[in-house]
Amino acid sequence: MPNKYHIVLLPGDGIGPEVVTETRKTLEALTSLFDLTFDFSEYLVGGIAIDETGSPLPDDTLAACEQADAVLFGAVGGPKWADPTKSVQPEQGLLKLRKALGLYANLRPVKIFPQLIAASSLRPDVLAGVDVLVVRELTGGIYFGPRQEGSEEAYDTLFYTRPEIERVVRVAALAARGRRGKLTSVDKANVLASSRLWRQTVVRLMTDEFPDVALEHVLVDAMTMHLIRRPADFDVIVSGNLFGDIITDEAAMLAGSMGMLPSASLGDGARGLYEPIHGSAPDIAGQGVANPLATILSAAMMLRHSLDEEDAARAIENAVERALDAGYRTPDLANTALPDQTIEVVGTRAMGEIVRSHLAQV
Ligand code: IPM
Ligand code: MG
């Protein structure tokens, strides 16, 4: 009997449905190559969920995610719901989901595809050898601390506990051990009390449990410089929620397009949430031009981290490489032709089909 996995699909808003559709078809195509099958069910999240139910994370969506082996998420938000005076926002659906599923570790790998080196605004010599994994704390910090919102004053609170710091740093350190053995912890310990606790906790944990992993501390403001000046020096970077949000957008620009970068959000069990790091791109939604590769690569992370199907994960990643090698690009990557190379610009569905045509047993 093949392994059967129950996957909840949350397409959401904007280009979410288009990229999730191509990813589901890609997962389905794996069933004829590997000994596995999928049982997909689709639920509402984000703006579309607000429109249909009043809530960005309806109860039945959360219940289904709690039962699933993994969740594949598209994107949420758009101008229709972007009124800051409204207390219900599409993004709350994603934040509540991360919190409710206990997904405290957000893995955002940034790898430069050599085929796309021209997509970045940085020089190729700066990008050579870049292979970074950012591990962002996802269910604590200023995103979830006490807050109050008034018309004259408002505050948010950056609050961390030692166990919250320890568990995410452990994920990052384990990842570093399996890679190049280097961990960079990012904080603002020269100003913030919560960052001083962060740093002390990191030092103690790494000394006790990971003496074999090289550790450095970098202040977040300096990190934003180093990341574009000497990105190849970093292996695994770990940080709190807000700093991680900011540096992962910056890190994404090393790769040139948000359209290529996947992510995984993990907790203590195998279940995870997988999503492209790009947003809902309302300006191009419904036009069939969105790049589905970040979501397709997120499905590869899902196969690896939640389903323990490493070969199938590799098959997807290799197929994406081959599609790029063959010169196919979605419009966001239209300017990436290397000298003496011709590229062909294709839409969302065609890119999905090209990837599927390159799937093969590893
Ligand atoms: C991200 C996004 C989210 C975040 C938003 C949509 C709430 O920016 O996943 O990085 O801030 O975490
Ligand atoms: Mg962000």
CSV table of C-alpha atoms and ligand atoms in Angstrom, one decimal:
chain,number,residue,atom,x,y,z
A,1,MET,CA,0.0,0.0,0.0
A,2,PRO,CA,1.4,3.4,-0.9
A,3,ASN,CA,1.8,6.0,1.9
A,4,LYS,CA,-1.3,8.2,1.9
A,5,TYR,CA,-1.1,11.8,3.0
A,6,HIS,CA,-3.9,14.1,3.9
A,7,ILE,CA,-3.1,17.6,2.7
A,8,VAL,CA,-5.2,20.7,3.5
A,9,LEU,CA,-5.0,23.3,0.7
A,10,LEU,CA,-5.6,27.0,1.7
A,11,PRO,CA,-5.4,28.9,-1.6
A,12,GLY,CA,-6.5,32.2,-0.1
A,13,ASP,CA,-6.5,35.5,-2.1
A,14,GLY,CA,-4.9,37.1,-5.1
A,15,ILE,CA,-2.6,34.7,-7.0
A,16,GLY,CA,-2.9,32.1,-4.2
A,17,PRO,CA,-5.4,29.9,-6.0
A,18,GLU,CA,-3.4,29.9,-9.3
A,19,VAL,CA,-0.1,28.9,-7.6
A,20,VAL,CA,-1.7,26.4,-5.3
A,21,THR,CA,-3.5,24.7,-8.3
A,22,GLU,CA,-0.2,24.1,-10.1
A,23,THR,CA,1.3,22.8,-6.9
A,24,ARG,CA,-1.5,20.3,-6.3
A,25,LYS,CA,-1.2,19.1,-9.9
A,26,THR,CA,2.6,18.7,-9.4
A,27,LEU,CA,2.0,16.6,-6.2
A,28,GLU,CA,-0.5,14.5,-8.0
A,29,ALA,CA,2.0,13.9,-10.8
A,30,LEU,CA,4.4,12.4,-8.2
A,31,THR,CA,1.9,9.6,-7.4
A,32,SER,CA,2.8,7.8,-10.6
A,33,LEU,CA,6.5,8.0,-9.9
A,34,PHE,CA,6.7,7.2,-6.1
A,35,ASP,CA,4.8,5.0,-3.8
A,36,LEU,CA,2.6,7.6,-2.3
A,37,THR,CA,-0.9,9.1,-2.7
A,38,PHE,CA,-2.6,12.3,-1.5
A,39,ASP,CA,-6.0,13.1,-0.2
A,40,PHE,CA,-6.5,16.9,-0.7
A,41,SER,CA,-9.2,19.0,0.9
A,42,GLU,CA,-9.6,22.7,0.4
A,43,TYR,CA,-10.6,25.4,2.9
A,44,LEU,CA,-11.1,29.1,3.2
A,45,VAL,CA,-8.6,31.5,4.7
A,46,GLY,CA,-7.9,35.3,4.5
A,47,GLY,CA,-10.0,37.8,2.6
A,48,ILE,CA,-12.1,35.3,0.8
A,49,ALA,CA,-12.9,33.7,4.2
A,50,ILE,CA,-13.9,37.1,5.6
A,51,ASP,CA,-16.2,37.7,2.7
A,52,GLU,CA,-17.9,34.3,3.0
A,53,THR,CA,-17.9,33.7,6.8
A,54,GLY,CA,-16.9,37.0,8.5
A,55,SER,CA,-13.7,35.4,9.9
A,56,PRO,CA,-10.2,35.2,8.3
A,57,LEU,CA,-9.7,31.8,9.9
A,58,PRO,CA,-13.1,29.9,10.1
A,59,ASP,CA,-13.4,27.2,12.7
A,60,ASP,CA,-13.7,24.4,10.1
A,61,THR,CA,-10.5,25.6,8.4
A,62,LEU,CA,-8.6,25.4,11.7
A,63,ALA,CA,-10.1,22.0,12.6
A,64,ALA,CA,-9.2,20.6,9.2
A,65,CYS,CA,-5.6,21.8,9.5
A,66,GLU,CA,-5.3,20.3,13.0
A,67,GLN,CA,-6.2,16.9,11.4
A,68,ALA,CA,-4.0,17.2,8.3
A,69,ASP,CA,-0.5,15.8,7.8
A,70,ALA,CA,0.5,19.1,6.3
A,71,VAL,CA,-1.0,22.4,5.1
A,72,LEU,CA,-0.2,24.1,1.8
A,73,PHE,CA,-0.9,27.8,1.9
A,74,GLY,CA,-1.1,30.3,-1.0
A,75,ALA,CA,-1.4,33.9,0.0
A,76,VAL,CA,-3.8,36.3,1.8
A,77,GLY,CA,-4.7,39.9,1.5
A,78,GLY,CA,-5.4,42.5,-1.1
A,79,PRO,CA,-6.7,46.1,-1.5
A,80,LYS,CA,-10.3,45.0,-1.0
A,81,TRP,CA,-9.6,44.3,2.7
A,82,ALA,CA,-6.7,46.7,3.3
A,83,ASP,CA,-8.7,49.3,5.3
A,84,PRO,CA,-6.6,49.8,8.5
A,85,THR,CA,-9.6,51.1,10.4
A,86,LYS,CA,-11.2,47.6,10.1
A,87,SER,CA,-10.4,45.4,13.0
A,88,VAL,CA,-10.7,42.2,10.9
A,89,GLN,CA,-7.8,41.7,8.4
A,90,PRO,CA,-6.9,38.7,6.1
A,91,GLU,CA,-3.4,38.5,7.6
A,92,GLN,CA,-4.9,37.6,11.0
A,93,GLY,CA,-6.0,34.3,9.5
A,94,LEU,CA,-2.3,33.4,8.9
A,95,LEU,CA,-1.1,34.6,12.2
A,96,LYS,CA,-3.8,32.7,14.1
A,97,LEU,CA,-3.1,29.6,12.2
A,98,ARG,CA,0.6,29.7,13.0
A,99,LYS,CA,-0.2,30.2,16.6
A,100,ALA,CA,-2.9,27.6,16.9
A,101,LEU,CA,-0.8,24.9,15.2
A,102,GLY,CA,2.2,25.8,17.4
A,103,LEU,CA,4.4,26.5,14.4
A,104,TYR,CA,7.2,28.3,16.1
A,105,ALA,CA,10.0,27.8,13.7
A,106,ASN,CA,9.8,29.4,10.2
A,107,LEU,CA,12.4,28.0,7.8
A,108,ARG,CA,13.2,30.3,4.9
A,109,PRO,CA,16.1,28.9,2.7
A,110,VAL,CA,17.6,31.4,0.3
A,111,LYS,CA,19.5,29.7,-2.5
A,112,ILE,CA,20.7,31.4,-5.6
A,113,PHE,CA,19.7,29.6,-8.8
A,114,PRO,CA,22.7,30.2,-11.1
A,115,GLN,CA,20.3,30.4,-14.0
A,116,LEU,CA,18.7,33.4,-12.4
A,117,ILE,CA,21.7,35.3,-11.3
A,118,ALA,CA,20.8,38.3,-13.5
A,119,ALA,CA,17.5,38.7,-11.5
A,120,SER,CA,19.2,40.1,-8.5
A,121,SER,CA,20.2,43.7,-8.2
A,122,LEU,CA,23.5,42.6,-6.6
A,123,ARG,CA,26.7,41.8,-8.5
A,124,PRO,CA,27.2,38.1,-9.4
A,125,ASP,CA,30.5,38.0,-7.5
A,126,VAL,CA,28.7,39.0,-4.3
A,127,LEU,CA,26.2,36.3,-4.9
A,128,ALA,CA,28.5,33.4,-5.7
A,129,GLY,CA,28.1,30.6,-3.2
A,130,VAL,CA,25.1,32.1,-1.3
A,131,ASP,CA,23.2,29.4,0.5
A,132,VAL,CA,21.5,30.7,3.6
A,133,LEU,CA,18.8,29.3,5.8
A,134,VAL,CA,16.9,31.9,7.9
A,135,VAL,CA,15.1,30.4,10.9
A,136,ARG,CA,12.6,32.9,12.2
A,137,GLU,CA,10.7,32.6,15.5
A,138,LEU,CA,7.1,32.7,14.5
A,139,THR,CA,4.7,32.5,17.4
A,140,GLY,CA,6.1,34.9,19.9
A,141,GLY,CA,7.8,38.3,20.2
A,142,ILE,CA,6.2,41.6,19.3
A,143,TYR,CA,3.7,39.9,17.0
A,144,PHE,CA,1.9,38.3,19.9
A,145,GLY,CA,2.9,40.4,23.0
A,146,PRO,CA,0.3,42.5,24.9
A,147,ARG,CA,-0.9,45.5,22.8
A,148,GLN,CA,-3.3,48.3,23.1
A,149,GLU,CA,-4.6,50.5,20.3
A,150,GLY,CA,-6.0,53.9,20.9
A,151,SER,CA,-6.4,57.1,18.8
A,152,GLU,CA,-3.9,59.0,20.9
A,153,GLU,CA,-1.5,56.2,22.0
A,154,ALA,CA,-0.8,52.6,21.2
A,155,TYR,CA,1.8,50.1,22.1
A,156,ASP,CA,3.0,46.6,21.2
A,157,THR,CA,5.2,44.5,23.5
A,158,LEU,CA,8.3,42.5,22.6
A,159,PHE,CA,8.1,39.6,25.0
A,160,TYR,CA,10.0,36.4,25.0
A,161,THR,CA,10.4,33.5,27.5
A,162,ARG,CA,13.5,31.3,27.8
A,163,PRO,CA,11.7,28.2,26.5
A,164,GLU,CA,10.4,30.0,23.5
A,165,ILE,CA,13.9,31.1,22.6
A,166,GLU,CA,15.4,27.7,23.3
A,167,ARG,CA,13.1,25.7,21.1
A,168,VAL,CA,13.6,27.8,18.0
A,169,VAL,CA,17.3,28.0,18.5
A,170,ARG,CA,17.5,24.3,18.8
A,171,VAL,CA,15.8,23.9,15.4
A,172,ALA,CA,18.3,26.4,13.9
A,173,ALA,CA,21.3,24.7,15.5
A,174,LEU,CA,20.3,21.3,14.3
A,175,ALA,CA,19.9,22.6,10.8
A,176,ALA,CA,23.4,24.2,11.1
A,177,ARG,CA,24.9,20.9,12.2
A,178,GLY,CA,23.5,19.3,9.1
A,179,ARG,CA,24.9,22.1,6.8
A,180,ARG,CA,28.1,24.1,7.2
A,181,GLY,CA,28.1,24.1,11.0
A,182,LYS,CA,27.7,27.9,11.5
A,183,LEU,CA,24.9,29.7,13.4
A,184,THR,CA,24.4,33.5,13.4
A,185,SER,CA,22.0,34.8,16.0
A,186,VAL,CA,20.5,38.2,15.3
A,187,ASP,CA,19.3,40.5,18.1
A,188,LYS,CA,19.4,44.0,19.4
A,189,ALA,CA,21.0,43.3,22.7
A,190,ASN,CA,22.6,46.7,23.0
A,191,VAL,CA,19.1,48.2,23.5
A,192,LEU,CA,16.4,45.6,24.2
A,193,ALA,CA,16.0,43.6,27.4
A,194,SER,CA,14.3,40.8,25.4
A,195,SER,CA,17.3,40.6,23.2
A,196,ARG,CA,19.7,40.3,26.1
A,197,LEU,CA,17.6,37.3,27.3
A,198,TRP,CA,17.7,36.0,23.8
A,199,ARG,CA,21.5,36.3,23.6
A,200,GLN,CA,22.1,34.7,27.1
A,201,THR,CA,19.8,31.9,26.2
A,202,VAL,CA,21.5,31.2,22.9
A,203,VAL,CA,24.9,31.2,24.5
A,204,ARG,CA,23.9,28.8,27.2
A,205,LEU,CA,22.0,26.4,24.9
A,206,MET,CA,24.8,26.3,22.3
A,207,THR,CA,27.5,25.7,24.9
A,208,ASP,CA,25.5,22.9,26.5
A,209,GLU,CA,24.0,21.2,23.4
A,210,PHE,CA,25.9,22.3,20.3
A,211,PRO,CA,29.5,22.9,21.1
A,212,ASP,CA,30.4,21.7,17.6
A,213,VAL,CA,28.4,24.5,15.9
A,214,ALA,CA,30.2,27.8,15.5
A,215,LEU,CA,28.2,30.7,17.0
A,216,GLU,CA,28.2,34.4,16.3
A,217,HIS,CA,26.0,37.2,17.4
A,218,VAL,CA,25.1,40.1,15.1
A,219,LEU,CA,23.0,43.1,15.9
A,220,VAL,CA,20.0,43.4,13.6
A,221,ASP,CA,20.9,46.7,12.1
A,222,ALA,CA,24.4,45.5,11.2
A,223,MET,CA,22.9,42.3,9.9
A,224,THR,CA,21.0,44.2,7.2
A,225,MET,CA,24.3,45.5,5.9
A,226,HIS,CA,26.2,42.2,6.1
A,227,LEU,CA,23.4,40.4,4.3
A,228,ILE,CA,23.9,42.4,1.1
A,229,ARG,CA,27.6,43.0,1.4
A,230,ARG,CA,28.8,39.5,2.2
A,231,PRO,CA,25.9,37.1,2.0
A,232,ALA,CA,28.0,34.0,1.2
A,233,ASP,CA,29.5,34.2,4.7
A,234,PHE,CA,26.2,33.1,6.4
A,235,ASP,CA,25.0,29.5,6.9
A,236,VAL,CA,22.0,29.5,9.3
A,237,ILE,CA,20.6,32.7,10.7
A,238,VAL,CA,18.2,32.6,13.7
A,239,SER,CA,16.2,35.6,15.0
A,240,GLY,CA,13.0,36.7,16.7
A,241,ASN,CA,9.8,37.2,14.9
A,242,LEU,CA,9.9,40.8,13.7
A,243,PHE,CA,13.6,40.9,12.9
A,244,GLY,CA,13.1,37.7,11.0
A,245,ASP,CA,10.3,39.1,9.0
A,246,ILE,CA,12.4,42.0,7.9
A,247,ILE,CA,15.7,40.2,7.2
A,248,THR,CA,13.9,37.5,5.2
A,249,ASP,CA,12.4,40.0,2.8
A,250,GLU,CA,15.9,41.4,2.4
A,251,ALA,CA,17.4,37.9,2.0
A,252,ALA,CA,14.8,37.2,-0.7
A,253,MET,CA,16.2,40.0,-2.8
A,254,LEU,CA,19.5,38.1,-3.0
A,255,ALA,CA,17.7,35.7,-5.2
A,256,GLY,CA,16.2,38.5,-7.2
A,257,SER,CA,12.6,37.4,-7.2
A,258,MET,CA,10.1,36.6,-4.4
A,259,GLY,CA,8.7,34.2,-6.9
A,260,MET,CA,11.3,31.5,-6.2
A,261,LEU,CA,11.4,31.2,-2.5
A,262,PRO,CA,9.6,28.6,-0.4
A,263,SER,CA,9.1,28.4,3.3
A,264,ALA,CA,8.2,25.9,6.0
A,265,SER,CA,6.6,26.6,9.4
A,266,LEU,CA,7.2,23.8,11.9
A,267,GLY,CA,6.3,22.9,15.5
A,268,ASP,CA,7.2,20.0,17.7
A,269,GLY,CA,5.4,17.3,15.6
A,270,ALA,CA,5.7,16.5,11.9
A,271,ARG,CA,2.8,18.7,10.8
A,272,GLY,CA,3.8,21.9,9.1
A,273,LEU,CA,2.5,24.8,7.1
A,274,TYR,CA,4.2,25.4,3.7
A,275,GLU,CA,3.9,28.6,1.8
A,276,PRO,CA,5.7,30.7,-0.8
A,277,ILE,CA,7.2,33.8,0.9
A,278,HIS,CA,5.6,36.1,-1.6
A,279,GLY,CA,2.3,37.8,-1.0
A,280,SER,CA,-1.0,37.7,-2.9
A,281,ALA,CA,0.2,40.1,-5.7
A,282,PRO,CA,-3.3,41.5,-6.4
A,283,ASP,CA,-1.9,43.5,-9.4
A,284,ILE,CA,-1.4,40.3,-11.4
A,285,ALA,CA,-4.1,38.0,-9.8
A,286,GLY,CA,-6.3,36.1,-12.2
A,287,GLN,CA,-4.1,36.8,-15.2
A,288,GLY,CA,-2.3,33.4,-15.3
A,289,VAL,CA,1.2,35.0,-15.1
A,290,ALA,CA,2.2,34.4,-11.5
A,291,ASN,CA,5.3,32.4,-10.8
A,292,PRO,CA,4.2,29.1,-9.2
A,293,LEU,CA,7.7,27.9,-8.5
A,294,ALA,CA,7.9,29.2,-4.9
A,295,THR,CA,4.8,27.3,-4.0
A,296,ILE,CA,5.9,24.2,-5.9
A,297,LEU,CA,9.3,24.4,-4.0
A,298,SER,CA,7.3,24.8,-0.8
A,299,ALA,CA,5.6,21.4,-1.6
A,300,ALA,CA,9.1,20.0,-1.9
A,301,MET,CA,9.8,21.2,1.7
A,302,MET,CA,6.6,19.7,2.8
A,303,LEU,CA,7.6,16.3,1.4
A,304,ARG,CA,10.9,16.6,3.2
A,305,HIS,CA,10.0,18.0,6.6
A,306,SER,CA,6.4,16.7,7.2
A,307,LEU,CA,6.1,13.6,5.1
A,308,ASP,CA,9.6,12.2,5.2
A,309,GLU,CA,9.6,11.7,1.4
A,310,GLU,CA,13.0,12.9,0.6
A,311,ASP,CA,13.2,11.4,-2.9
A,312,ALA,CA,10.0,13.0,-4.0
A,313,ALA,CA,11.2,16.3,-2.6
A,314,ARG,CA,14.3,16.0,-4.6
A,315,ALA,CA,12.4,15.1,-7.7
A,316,ILE,CA,10.5,18.4,-7.5
A,317,GLU,CA,13.6,20.4,-6.9
A,318,ASN,CA,15.4,18.8,-9.8
A,319,ALA,CA,12.4,19.3,-12.1
A,320,VAL,CA,12.4,23.1,-11.2
A,321,GLU,CA,16.2,23.2,-12.0
A,322,ARG,CA,15.6,21.5,-15.3
A,323,ALA,CA,12.7,23.8,-16.3
A,324,LEU,CA,15.1,26.8,-15.6
A,325,ASP,CA,17.9,25.1,-17.5
A,326,ALA,CA,15.6,24.7,-20.5
A,327,GLY,CA,15.1,28.4,-20.5
A,328,TYR,CA,11.5,28.7,-19.3
A,329,ARG,CA,10.7,31.8,-17.2
A,330,THR,CA,7.5,33.4,-15.8
A,331,PRO,CA,7.3,37.2,-16.5
A,332,ASP,CA,8.8,38.1,-13.1
A,333,LEU,CA,12.0,36.5,-14.4
A,334,ALA,CA,11.8,37.7,-18.0
A,335,ASN,CA,15.1,39.7,-17.7
A,336,THR,CA,17.3,36.8,-16.6
A,337,ALA,CA,18.7,35.6,-19.9
A,338,LEU,CA,22.5,35.0,-19.6
A,339,PRO,CA,24.6,36.1,-22.6
A,340,ASP,CA,24.0,33.7,-25.6
A,341,GLN,CA,21.0,32.1,-23.9
A,342,THR,CA,17.4,32.4,-25.2
A,343,ILE,CA,14.6,32.2,-22.7
A,344,GLU,CA,10.9,31.6,-23.2
A,345,VAL,CA,8.4,33.5,-21.1
A,346,VAL,CA,5.5,31.3,-20.1
A,347,GLY,CA,2.4,31.7,-17.8
A,348,THR,CA,1.6,30.0,-14.5
A,349,ARG,CA,-0.1,26.9,-16.0
A,350,ALA,CA,2.6,26.3,-18.6
A,351,MET,CA,5.3,26.6,-16.0
A,352,GLY,CA,3.5,24.0,-13.9
A,353,GLU,CA,3.2,21.7,-16.9
A,354,ILE,CA,6.9,22.1,-17.8
A,355,VAL,CA,8.0,21.3,-14.2
A,356,ARG,CA,5.7,18.2,-14.3
A,357,SER,CA,7.2,17.1,-17.6
A,358,HIS,CA,10.6,17.1,-16.0
A,359,LEU,CA,9.7,15.1,-13.0
A,360,ALA,CA,11.6,11.8,-12.8
A,361,GLN,CA,12.5,9.3,-10.2
A,362,VAL,CA,15.6,10.3,-8.3
B,1,IPM,C1,5.4,36.9,6.3
B,1,IPM,C2,4.4,38.0,6.1
B,1,IPM,C3,3.4,37.9,7.3
B,1,IPM,C4,4.2,38.2,8.6
B,1,IPM,C5,2.2,38.9,7.2
B,1,IPM,C6,1.4,38.6,6.0
B,1,IPM,C7,1.3,38.8,8.5
B,1,IPM,O1,5.0,39.3,6.0
B,1,IPM,O2,5.0,35.8,6.3
B,1,IPM,O3,6.6,37.3,6.3
B,1,IPM,O4,4.5,39.4,8.9
B,1,IPM,O5,4.6,37.2,9.2
B,2,MG,MG,7.1,39.2,5.8
